[in-house]
Each structure stands twice: as C-alpha cells, then as structure tokens.
Coordinates of C-alpha atoms in Angstrom, one line a residue:
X6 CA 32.8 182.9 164.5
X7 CA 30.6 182.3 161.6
X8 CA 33.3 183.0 159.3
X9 CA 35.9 180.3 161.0
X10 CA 32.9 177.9 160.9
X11 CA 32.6 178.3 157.5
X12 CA 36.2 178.2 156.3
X13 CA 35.8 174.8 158.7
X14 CA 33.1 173.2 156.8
X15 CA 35.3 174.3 153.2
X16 CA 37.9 173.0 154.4
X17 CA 36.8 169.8 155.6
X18 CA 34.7 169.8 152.6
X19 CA 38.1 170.2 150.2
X20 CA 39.8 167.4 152.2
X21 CA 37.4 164.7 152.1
X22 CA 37.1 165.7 147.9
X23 CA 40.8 165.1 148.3
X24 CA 41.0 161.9 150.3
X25 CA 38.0 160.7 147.5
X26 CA 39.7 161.8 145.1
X27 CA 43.1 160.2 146.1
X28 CA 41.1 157.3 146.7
X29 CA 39.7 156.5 143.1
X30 CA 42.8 157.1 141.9
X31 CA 44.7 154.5 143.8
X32 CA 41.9 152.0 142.9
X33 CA 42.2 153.5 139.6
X34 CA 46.2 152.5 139.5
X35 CA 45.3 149.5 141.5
X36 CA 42.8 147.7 138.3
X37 CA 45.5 149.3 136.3
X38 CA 48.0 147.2 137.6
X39 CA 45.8 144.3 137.8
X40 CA 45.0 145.2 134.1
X41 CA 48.5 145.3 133.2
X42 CA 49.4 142.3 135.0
X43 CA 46.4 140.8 133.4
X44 CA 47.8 141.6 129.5
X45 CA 51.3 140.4 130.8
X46 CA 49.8 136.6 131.5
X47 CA 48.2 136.9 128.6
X48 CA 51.3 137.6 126.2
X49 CA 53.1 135.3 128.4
X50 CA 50.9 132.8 127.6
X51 CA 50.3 133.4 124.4
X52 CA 54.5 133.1 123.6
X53 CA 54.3 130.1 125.8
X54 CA 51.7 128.9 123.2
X55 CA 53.4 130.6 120.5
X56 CA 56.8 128.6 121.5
X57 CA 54.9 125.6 121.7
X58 CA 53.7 125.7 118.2
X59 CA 57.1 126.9 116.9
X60 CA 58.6 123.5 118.8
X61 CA 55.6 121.5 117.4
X62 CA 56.5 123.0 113.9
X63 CA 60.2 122.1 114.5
X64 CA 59.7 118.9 115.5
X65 CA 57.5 117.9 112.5
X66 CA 59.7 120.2 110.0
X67 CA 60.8 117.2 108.2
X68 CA 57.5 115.4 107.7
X69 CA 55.8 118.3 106.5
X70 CA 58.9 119.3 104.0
X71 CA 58.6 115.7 102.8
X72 CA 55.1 116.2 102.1
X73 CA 55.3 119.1 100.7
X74 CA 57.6 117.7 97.9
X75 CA 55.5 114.3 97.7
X76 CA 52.5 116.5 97.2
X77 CA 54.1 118.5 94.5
X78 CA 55.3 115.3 92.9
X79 CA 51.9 113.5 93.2
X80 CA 50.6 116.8 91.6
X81 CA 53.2 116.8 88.5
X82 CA 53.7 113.0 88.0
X83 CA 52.2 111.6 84.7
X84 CA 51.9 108.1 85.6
X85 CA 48.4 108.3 87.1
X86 CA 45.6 110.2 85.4
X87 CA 42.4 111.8 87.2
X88 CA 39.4 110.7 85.3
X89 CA 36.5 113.3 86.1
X90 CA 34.0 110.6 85.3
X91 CA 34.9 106.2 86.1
X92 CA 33.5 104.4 82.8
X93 CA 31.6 101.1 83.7
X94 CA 33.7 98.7 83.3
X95 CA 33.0 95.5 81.6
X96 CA 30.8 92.6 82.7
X97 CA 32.9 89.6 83.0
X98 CA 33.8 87.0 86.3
X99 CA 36.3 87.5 88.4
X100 CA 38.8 84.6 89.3
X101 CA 37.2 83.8 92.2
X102 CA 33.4 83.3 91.3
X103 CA 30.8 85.6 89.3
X104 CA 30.3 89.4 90.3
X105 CA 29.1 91.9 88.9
X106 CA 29.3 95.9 90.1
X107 CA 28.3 99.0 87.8
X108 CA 29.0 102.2 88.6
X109 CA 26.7 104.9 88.7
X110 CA 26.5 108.0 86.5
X111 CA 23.9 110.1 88.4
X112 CA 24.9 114.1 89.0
X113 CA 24.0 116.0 92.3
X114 CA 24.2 120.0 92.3
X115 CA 26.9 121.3 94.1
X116 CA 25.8 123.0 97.5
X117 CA 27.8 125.2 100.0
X118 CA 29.6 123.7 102.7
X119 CA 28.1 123.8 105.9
X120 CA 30.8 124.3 108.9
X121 CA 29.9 123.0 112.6
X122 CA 32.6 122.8 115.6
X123 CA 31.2 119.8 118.0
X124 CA 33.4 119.2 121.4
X125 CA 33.2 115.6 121.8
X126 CA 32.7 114.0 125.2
X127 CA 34.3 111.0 125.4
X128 CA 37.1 111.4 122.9
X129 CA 38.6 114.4 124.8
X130 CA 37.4 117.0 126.0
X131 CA 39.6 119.6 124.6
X132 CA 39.7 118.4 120.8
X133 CA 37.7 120.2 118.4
X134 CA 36.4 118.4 115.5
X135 CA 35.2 120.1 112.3
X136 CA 32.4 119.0 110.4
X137 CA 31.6 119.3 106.6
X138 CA 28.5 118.5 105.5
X139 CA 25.6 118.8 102.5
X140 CA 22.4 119.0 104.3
X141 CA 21.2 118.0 108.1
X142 CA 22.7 114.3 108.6
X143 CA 19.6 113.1 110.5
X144 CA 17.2 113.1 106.8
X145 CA 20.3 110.9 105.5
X146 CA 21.0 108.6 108.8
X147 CA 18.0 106.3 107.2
X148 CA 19.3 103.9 105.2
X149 CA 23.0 102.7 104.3
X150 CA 26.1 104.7 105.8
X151 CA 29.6 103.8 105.2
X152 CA 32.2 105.4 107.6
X153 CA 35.5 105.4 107.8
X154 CA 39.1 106.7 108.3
X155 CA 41.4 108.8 105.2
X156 CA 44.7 109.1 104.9
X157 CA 45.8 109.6 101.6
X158 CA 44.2 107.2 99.7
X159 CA 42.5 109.7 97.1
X160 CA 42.1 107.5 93.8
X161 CA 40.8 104.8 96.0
X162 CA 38.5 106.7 97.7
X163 CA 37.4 108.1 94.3
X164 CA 36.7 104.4 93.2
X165 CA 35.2 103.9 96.3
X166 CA 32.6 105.8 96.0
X167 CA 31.8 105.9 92.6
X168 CA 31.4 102.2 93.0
X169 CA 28.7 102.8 96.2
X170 CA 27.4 105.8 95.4
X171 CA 24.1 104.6 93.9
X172 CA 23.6 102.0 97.1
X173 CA 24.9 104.3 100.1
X174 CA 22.3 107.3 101.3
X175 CA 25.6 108.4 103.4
X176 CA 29.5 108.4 103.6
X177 CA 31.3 109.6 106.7
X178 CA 35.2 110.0 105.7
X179 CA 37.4 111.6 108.7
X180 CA 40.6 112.5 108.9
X181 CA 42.9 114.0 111.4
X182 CA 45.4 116.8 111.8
X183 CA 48.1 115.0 113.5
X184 CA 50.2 111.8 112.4
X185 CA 50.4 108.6 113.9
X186 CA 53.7 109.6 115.3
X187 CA 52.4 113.0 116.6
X188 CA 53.3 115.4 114.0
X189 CA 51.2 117.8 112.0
X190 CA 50.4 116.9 108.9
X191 CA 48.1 118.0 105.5
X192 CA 45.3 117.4 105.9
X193 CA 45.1 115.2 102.4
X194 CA 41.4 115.5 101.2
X195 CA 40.5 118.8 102.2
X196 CA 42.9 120.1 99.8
X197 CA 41.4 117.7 97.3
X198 CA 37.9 117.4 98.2
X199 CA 36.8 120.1 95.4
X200 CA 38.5 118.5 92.6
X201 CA 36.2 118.0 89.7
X202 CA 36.5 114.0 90.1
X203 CA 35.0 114.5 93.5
X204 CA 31.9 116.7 92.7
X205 CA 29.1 114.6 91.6
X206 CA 29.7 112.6 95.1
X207 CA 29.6 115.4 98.2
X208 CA 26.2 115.8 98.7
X209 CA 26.6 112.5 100.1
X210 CA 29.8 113.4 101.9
X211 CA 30.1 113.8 106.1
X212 CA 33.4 115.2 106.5
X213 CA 35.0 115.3 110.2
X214 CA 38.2 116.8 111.0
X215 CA 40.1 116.2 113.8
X216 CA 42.3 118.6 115.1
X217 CA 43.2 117.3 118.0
X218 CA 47.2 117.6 119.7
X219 CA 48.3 114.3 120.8
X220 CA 50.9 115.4 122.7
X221 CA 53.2 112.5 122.6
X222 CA 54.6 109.9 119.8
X223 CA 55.7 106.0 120.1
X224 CA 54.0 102.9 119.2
X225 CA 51.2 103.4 122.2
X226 CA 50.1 106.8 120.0
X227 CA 50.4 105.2 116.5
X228 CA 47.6 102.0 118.0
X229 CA 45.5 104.9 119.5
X230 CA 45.9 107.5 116.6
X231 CA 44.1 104.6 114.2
X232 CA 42.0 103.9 116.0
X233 CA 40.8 107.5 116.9
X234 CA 38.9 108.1 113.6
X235 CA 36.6 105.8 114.1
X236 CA 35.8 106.7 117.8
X237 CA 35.4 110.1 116.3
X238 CA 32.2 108.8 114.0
X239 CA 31.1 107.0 116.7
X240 CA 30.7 110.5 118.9
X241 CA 29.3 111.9 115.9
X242 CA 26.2 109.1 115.5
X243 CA 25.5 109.5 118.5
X244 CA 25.0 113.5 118.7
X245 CA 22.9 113.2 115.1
X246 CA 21.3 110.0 114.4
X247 CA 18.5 110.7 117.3
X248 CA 16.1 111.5 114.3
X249 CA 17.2 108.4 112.3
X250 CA 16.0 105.4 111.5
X251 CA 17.1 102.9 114.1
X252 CA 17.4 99.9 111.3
X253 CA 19.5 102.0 109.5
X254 CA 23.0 100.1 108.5
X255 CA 26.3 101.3 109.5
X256 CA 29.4 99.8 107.6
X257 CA 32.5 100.9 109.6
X258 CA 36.2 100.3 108.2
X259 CA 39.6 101.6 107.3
X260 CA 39.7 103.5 104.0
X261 CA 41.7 100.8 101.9
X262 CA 38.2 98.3 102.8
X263 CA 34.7 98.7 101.3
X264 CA 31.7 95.9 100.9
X265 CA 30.9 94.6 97.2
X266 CA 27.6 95.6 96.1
X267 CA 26.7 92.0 96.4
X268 CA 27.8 91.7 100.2
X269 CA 26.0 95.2 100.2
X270 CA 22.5 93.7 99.3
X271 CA 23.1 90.3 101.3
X272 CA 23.8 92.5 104.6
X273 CA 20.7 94.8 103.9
X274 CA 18.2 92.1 103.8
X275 CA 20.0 89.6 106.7
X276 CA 21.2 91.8 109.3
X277 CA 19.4 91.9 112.4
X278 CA 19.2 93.5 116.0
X279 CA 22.1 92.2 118.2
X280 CA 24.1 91.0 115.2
X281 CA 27.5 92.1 114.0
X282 CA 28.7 91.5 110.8
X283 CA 32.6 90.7 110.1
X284 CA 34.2 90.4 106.4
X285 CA 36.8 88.2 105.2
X286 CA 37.5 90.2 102.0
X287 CA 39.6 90.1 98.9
X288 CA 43.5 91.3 99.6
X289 CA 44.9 93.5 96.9
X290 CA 48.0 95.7 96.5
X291 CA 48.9 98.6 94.3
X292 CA 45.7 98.3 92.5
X293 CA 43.4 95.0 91.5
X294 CA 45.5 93.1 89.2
X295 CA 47.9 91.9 92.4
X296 CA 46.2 89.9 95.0
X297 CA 47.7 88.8 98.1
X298 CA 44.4 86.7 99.3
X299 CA 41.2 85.7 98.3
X300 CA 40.3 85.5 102.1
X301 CA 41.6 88.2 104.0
X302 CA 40.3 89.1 107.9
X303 CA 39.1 92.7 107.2
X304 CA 38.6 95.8 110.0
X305 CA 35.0 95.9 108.4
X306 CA 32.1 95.6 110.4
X307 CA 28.3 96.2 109.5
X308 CA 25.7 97.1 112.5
X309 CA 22.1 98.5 112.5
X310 CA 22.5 101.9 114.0
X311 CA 21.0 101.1 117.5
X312 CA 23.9 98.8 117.5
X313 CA 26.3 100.8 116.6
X314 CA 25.2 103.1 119.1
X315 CA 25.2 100.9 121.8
X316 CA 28.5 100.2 121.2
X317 CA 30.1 103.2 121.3
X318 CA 27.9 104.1 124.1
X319 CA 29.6 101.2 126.3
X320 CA 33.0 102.8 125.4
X321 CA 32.0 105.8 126.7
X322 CA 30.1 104.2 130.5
X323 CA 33.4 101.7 130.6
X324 CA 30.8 98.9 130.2
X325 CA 32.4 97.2 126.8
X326 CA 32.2 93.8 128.4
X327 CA 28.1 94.2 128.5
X328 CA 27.9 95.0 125.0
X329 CA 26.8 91.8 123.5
X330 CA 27.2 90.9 119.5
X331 CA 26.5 87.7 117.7
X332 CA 29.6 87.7 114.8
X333 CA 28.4 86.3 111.6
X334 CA 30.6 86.1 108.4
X335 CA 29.5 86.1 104.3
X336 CA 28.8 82.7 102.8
X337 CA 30.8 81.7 100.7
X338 CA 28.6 82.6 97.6
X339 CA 28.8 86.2 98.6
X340 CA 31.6 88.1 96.9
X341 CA 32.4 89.4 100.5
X342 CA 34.3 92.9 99.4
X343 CA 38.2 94.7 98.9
X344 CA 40.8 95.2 100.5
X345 CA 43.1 97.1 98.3
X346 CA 46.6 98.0 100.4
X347 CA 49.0 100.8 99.4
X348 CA 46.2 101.5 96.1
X349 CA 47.8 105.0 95.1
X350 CA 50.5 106.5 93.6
X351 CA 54.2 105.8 94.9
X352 CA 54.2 109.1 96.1
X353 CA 51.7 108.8 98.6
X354 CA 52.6 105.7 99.2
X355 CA 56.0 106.9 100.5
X356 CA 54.1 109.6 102.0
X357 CA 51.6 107.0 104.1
X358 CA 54.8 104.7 105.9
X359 CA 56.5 108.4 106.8
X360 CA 53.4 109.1 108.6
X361 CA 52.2 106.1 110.1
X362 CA 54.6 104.0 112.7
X363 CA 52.1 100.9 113.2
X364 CA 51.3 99.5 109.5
X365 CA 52.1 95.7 109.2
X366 CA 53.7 94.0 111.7
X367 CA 56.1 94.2 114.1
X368 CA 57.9 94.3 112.8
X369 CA 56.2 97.3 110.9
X370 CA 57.2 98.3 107.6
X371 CA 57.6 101.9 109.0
X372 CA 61.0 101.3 110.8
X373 CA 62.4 101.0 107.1
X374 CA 63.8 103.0 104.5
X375 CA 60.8 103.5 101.2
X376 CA 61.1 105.9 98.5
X377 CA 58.9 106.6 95.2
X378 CA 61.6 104.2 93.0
X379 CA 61.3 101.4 95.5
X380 CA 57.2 101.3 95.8
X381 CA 57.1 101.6 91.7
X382 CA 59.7 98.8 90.7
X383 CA 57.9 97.1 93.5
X384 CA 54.2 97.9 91.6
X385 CA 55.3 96.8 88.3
X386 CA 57.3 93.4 89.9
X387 CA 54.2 92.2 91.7
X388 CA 55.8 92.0 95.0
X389 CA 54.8 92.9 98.5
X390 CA 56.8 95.2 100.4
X391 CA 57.3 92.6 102.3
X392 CA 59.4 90.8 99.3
X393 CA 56.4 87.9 98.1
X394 CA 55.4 87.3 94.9
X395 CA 51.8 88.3 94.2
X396 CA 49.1 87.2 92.4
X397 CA 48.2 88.5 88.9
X398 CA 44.6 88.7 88.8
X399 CA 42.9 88.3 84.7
X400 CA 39.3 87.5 83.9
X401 CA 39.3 85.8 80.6
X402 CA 41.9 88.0 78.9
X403 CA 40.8 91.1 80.2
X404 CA 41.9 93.6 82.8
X405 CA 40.5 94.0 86.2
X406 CA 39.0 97.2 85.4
X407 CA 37.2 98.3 88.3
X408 CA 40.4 100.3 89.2
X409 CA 40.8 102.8 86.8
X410 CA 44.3 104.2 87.7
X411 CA 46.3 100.8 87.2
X412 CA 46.4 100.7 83.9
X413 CA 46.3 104.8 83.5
X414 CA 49.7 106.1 81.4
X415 CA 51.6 103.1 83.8
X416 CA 54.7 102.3 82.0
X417 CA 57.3 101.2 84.2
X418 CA 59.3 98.3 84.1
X419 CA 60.2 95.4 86.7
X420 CA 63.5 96.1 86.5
X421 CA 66.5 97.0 89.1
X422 CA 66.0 99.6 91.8
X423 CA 69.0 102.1 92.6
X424 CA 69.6 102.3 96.3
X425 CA 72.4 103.3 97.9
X426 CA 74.9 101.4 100.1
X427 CA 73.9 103.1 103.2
X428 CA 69.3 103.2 102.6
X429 CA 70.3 99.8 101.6
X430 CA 71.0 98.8 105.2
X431 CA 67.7 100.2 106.2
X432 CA 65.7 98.1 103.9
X433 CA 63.6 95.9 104.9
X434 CA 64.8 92.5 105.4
X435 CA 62.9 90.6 103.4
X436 CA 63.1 92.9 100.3
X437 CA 67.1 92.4 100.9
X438 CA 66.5 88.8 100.8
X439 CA 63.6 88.8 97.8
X440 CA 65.0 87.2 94.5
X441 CA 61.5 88.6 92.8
X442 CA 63.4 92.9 92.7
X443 CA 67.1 93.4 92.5
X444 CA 68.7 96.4 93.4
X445 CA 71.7 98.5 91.8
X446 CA 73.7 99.4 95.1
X447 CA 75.7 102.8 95.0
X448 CA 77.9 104.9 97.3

C-alpha cells in the first residue's frame, strides 16, 4: 500500500512538472510569437519608411541632380573669387546722401561646435531642429541680435556679416532641409560654414536647422515654407533668452536684407517698449552697382526682445490680434539699410528660383525657364529678371565697393543670350518683350 502510494505521489509529482513544464513552454512560444510578430511590424515599418524615403528621393531626384551640378559649377567657376578677409572699402557718399560703414578686422579663436536637438512646440511637434552654436546663447542674448532666414546667399551673407560684425553681440541664420516646393535639398551653409572666409565670424554664429518633412508642395507650402524660418527663431528666443536682457534688440529679416550701421545706432538709442520698427531700405540686384529703388518696403523688423517674445508668444496662444505694436519708420536722414536681390553667382541664382515657387509675384518668376547664361547676360545688362532697366549706382567715379564680389574677375559682356526655340517659350514674358537683352533663338 505504501509502495502504490508512493508511485502515486511520483507520479502525480512527474505530471504536474510536465503540465509546468508544457506550460512555460507555450508562454515561451507564445512571447515568441509576439516577439516575432513584434520584429515583423517593425521591418514592415521600417520598409514602409524606407519606401517613403526612396519616393521622397524620387520625387526630388531632379532638384537635387541640378544642385549637385550648380554646386560643382559654383565650386569651379572663376568669375567670383572668395576673399578670406573684405578690405575696408573707401570712404566716399553714396548717391543717395552721406554714409559711411567700415568693416571690422577683429579675429575670434575657433571653438568646437556645440550640437543640441530642441522639439519645438508650436511649430510642429514632430520636427526636429538642430542647433549649432559657440557658447550658451543666454550670455550673448544681451545686446544686438540679427536673425534671419538662408538660402543660398553665401557671398552675401559673408558681406553681411563682415559689415555687422563689430556692432551685433549675435547672428541667428537658419536654414531648412526641405524646399519651398517640398523637396530635399543641400543644406547650402552647412557645407560652407567652415570655409576660411567664414572663420573669424562663428563665435557669433546661432545656427538652426530644420529638418522638418512638409509633406505636401503648391503655392500654400511655398508662403508657409518662408515663413517657417523665422517662426523657428522665434521658438528658439523663447526657450533661451529667459536669462537675457529684456532691452536687448532683435533685428528679424530675410537674408538678402540687413540694417546700415547708421540705422543700426539710430534704432539702439530710439527703440522703445511696445514699438516696432519697419524699414524702407535700398533695392539692389546682382550686387550694389544696380539699384532698382532707393525706397523699398523691406521684411525687416527691429523689436526689444520682450517684444519679440510677446509676439511670437501670441502666435502660439492664437491671440495675434492682442499683440499690440506702434510701427515707426527711419527718417529720412537715416541711411535706412539693403536690400540686395538675387546678390550671388548665376549659379545659385538658378539654383534659388528651382527651389523656391513664391519669389516675385504672381505671377512668380519661378513658373519660368532661368539658366546660368540667362542670369549673367542679365547681371552685366543691368536688367531685372523681370526685363527693366536698372540703375547704375557710382559715387564720384568710384565703385560701390562694399560688395566685394561684383567687381571680382567679372568679365562678361551685355551681349546676346542663346536660348532655344522651345525654353524660349517658357521665358518670362517680359524678358521676351525687353528691348534692354536680346536673345539668339536655336532649335
């Protein structure tokens, strides 16, 4: 009896090891599955991602071929040199009333970039922006920034801020990933940004990335995509200026804009709380010897940084209509500032319209044919791409020299353009019409 009791309790004992046993290894299989399952979602997603990017990459293929080849021409063309150092240029008037600006020739050492991902919260939540900077932006938030928005504008912006450097504790340049018509694209000055011409001025440089995937193109985009850079500064005042110095002065605008030094001084010592500051500013092309307009209605605005603040703030609540400003305009002894318009080689000129889908108009210069022939004969003609004859700009027998690159190795002539029969219908209009260019027409 004992015996069959204890075979009994073995045996029970061997079955419920066995049912365990069973047991764990059906759960086992079970997270197995759920694992497997779990890696298939994954790769699925992952190829669904994967696809995406391929049809992304597709779609844009031509854009980025065509700046692939501008780039390699802008990097092999002779026609515009890249001065390490800008020479002051001479004092002298300019048509339009007395002015003086010097550049600066004061060296910074070099130190290592600094690389912060930020989510902002009111530009979209799923874009990351990428932030390049010297040293903590709150110590420089304290006297004069200027921010704005890059394309491709590199000789400009090197003029730019040669010309400020001296006067500006701060410059905030950002640039983003994607096109105005929702394609990839280089990201222009973070492949230049380490070129010796730039060195002496990025210890003063902010510079934001923004990586973010439209997701759709058409003229809606291209209005949004512009003005996206700037709503990216604004999220980035107002994560790092809570250390700053609330009467510090914000100038925001579009690369291709930038205060004199005398509308630079005039704002510093008038500007005050509640006040906005708007510029009608000199309107160049190609360079400074062709002005369109000695009165131009610039994108430039100046605001003390509680100001600035407060008005991105009330784009983020929805409140814009409470955010009050009192406009106020340069006299008229104040050399107000530039505007210099398509101020870089034809190559990135061409490379700019391809790009962009809402510059000048409608109806916009964008829906037209442009190659590097067209904007060069159109340089050396004096004539807008919009087919008027410009204004050739001397101060008593000398050369507007603040812009270094006009006159660099430039020796094209005004004479015909060769287009053929079929981009000739794609021209613009008024270039057809323009009796300032003629054009050579070919099969």
């Amino acid at each position: 009896m004992r015996l069959h009791s204890k075979n009994f309790v073995i045996c029970s004992l061997t079955l419920t090891l066995t049912i365990s046993n069973l047991f764990f290894v059906c759960q086992f299989q079970q997270q197995d599955q759920q694992m497997i399952k779990l890696r298939r979602t994954q790769v699925e997603e992952g190829n669904r991602k994967q696809m995406k990017a391929l049809h992304d990459i597709e779609g844009c293929k031509n854009a980025n071929q065509e700046l692939a080849e501008t780039e390699n021409a802008s990097q092999n063309q002779t026609d515009v040199s890249h001065p390490t150092e800008l020479k002051p240029r001479e004092e002298g008037k300019y048509a339009s009333g007395n002015h003086t600006d010097h550049f600066s020739s004061n060296h910074f050492h070099q130190l290592k970039d600094i690389h912060v991902t930020a989510q902002p919260q009111f530009v979209d939540d799923n874009a990351t922006v990428s932030i390049f900077y010297r040293s903590p932006p709150h110590t420089l938030l304290n006297g004069v920034t200027v921010a704005f928005s890059f394309s491709t504008e590199l000789d400009l912006l090197h003029v730019k801020l040669d010309l400020l450097y001296d006067f500006v504790d701060i410059f905030i340049v950002c640039e983003c990933a994607f096109s105005m018509k929702g394609y990839r694209k280089s990201l222009i000055f973070n492949l230049h940004k380490h070129e010796s011409r730039f060195s002496k001025y990025r210890s003063k440089i902010v510079h934001l990335i923004d990586y973010k995937n439209p997701g759709m193109t058409g003229k809606k985009l291209g209005w949004a995509q512009e003005a996206r850079p700037k709503a990216v500064i604004g999220e980035y005042l107002m994560h790092n200026a809570s250390h700053a110095n609330p009467d510090s002065i914000i100038f925001m605008s579009d690369m291709d804009e930038f205060p004199s030094l005398d509308s630079l001084q005039w704002t510093k010592r008038n500007l005050r709380p509640g006040h906005t500051f708007v510029y009608k500013t000199f309107y160049y092309l190609y360079g400074f010897q062709w002005l369109v307009s000695s009165s131009s209605m610039s994108t430039m605005t100046a605001r003390l940084l509680q100001d600035e603040i407060r008005f991105w703030q009330s784009r983020v609540t929805g409140e814009q209509s409470k955010f009050k400003q009192k406009l106020q305009q340069m006299p008229d002894h104040v050399h107000p500032g530039y505007h210099c318009g398509f101020c870089q080689s034809p190559h990135f000129n061409v490379l700019k319209l391809r790009h962009a889908n809402v510059i000048d108009g409608p109806p916009f210069l964008t829906e037209y044919y442009w190659d590097v022939e067209i904007f060069t004969k159109l340089r050396a003609c004096g004539v807008s791409p919009r087919g008027k004859k410009l204004l050739r700009t001397e101060v008593q027998g000398m050369s507007f020299s603040i812009y270094p690159y006009q006159n660099a190795n430039h020796t094209e002539k005004c004479d015909a353009i060769s287009i053929t029969r079929s981009d000739w219908q794609k021209l613009a209009p008024e270039l057809q019409q323009c009796s300032y260019v003629h054009f050579n027409l070919s099969k």
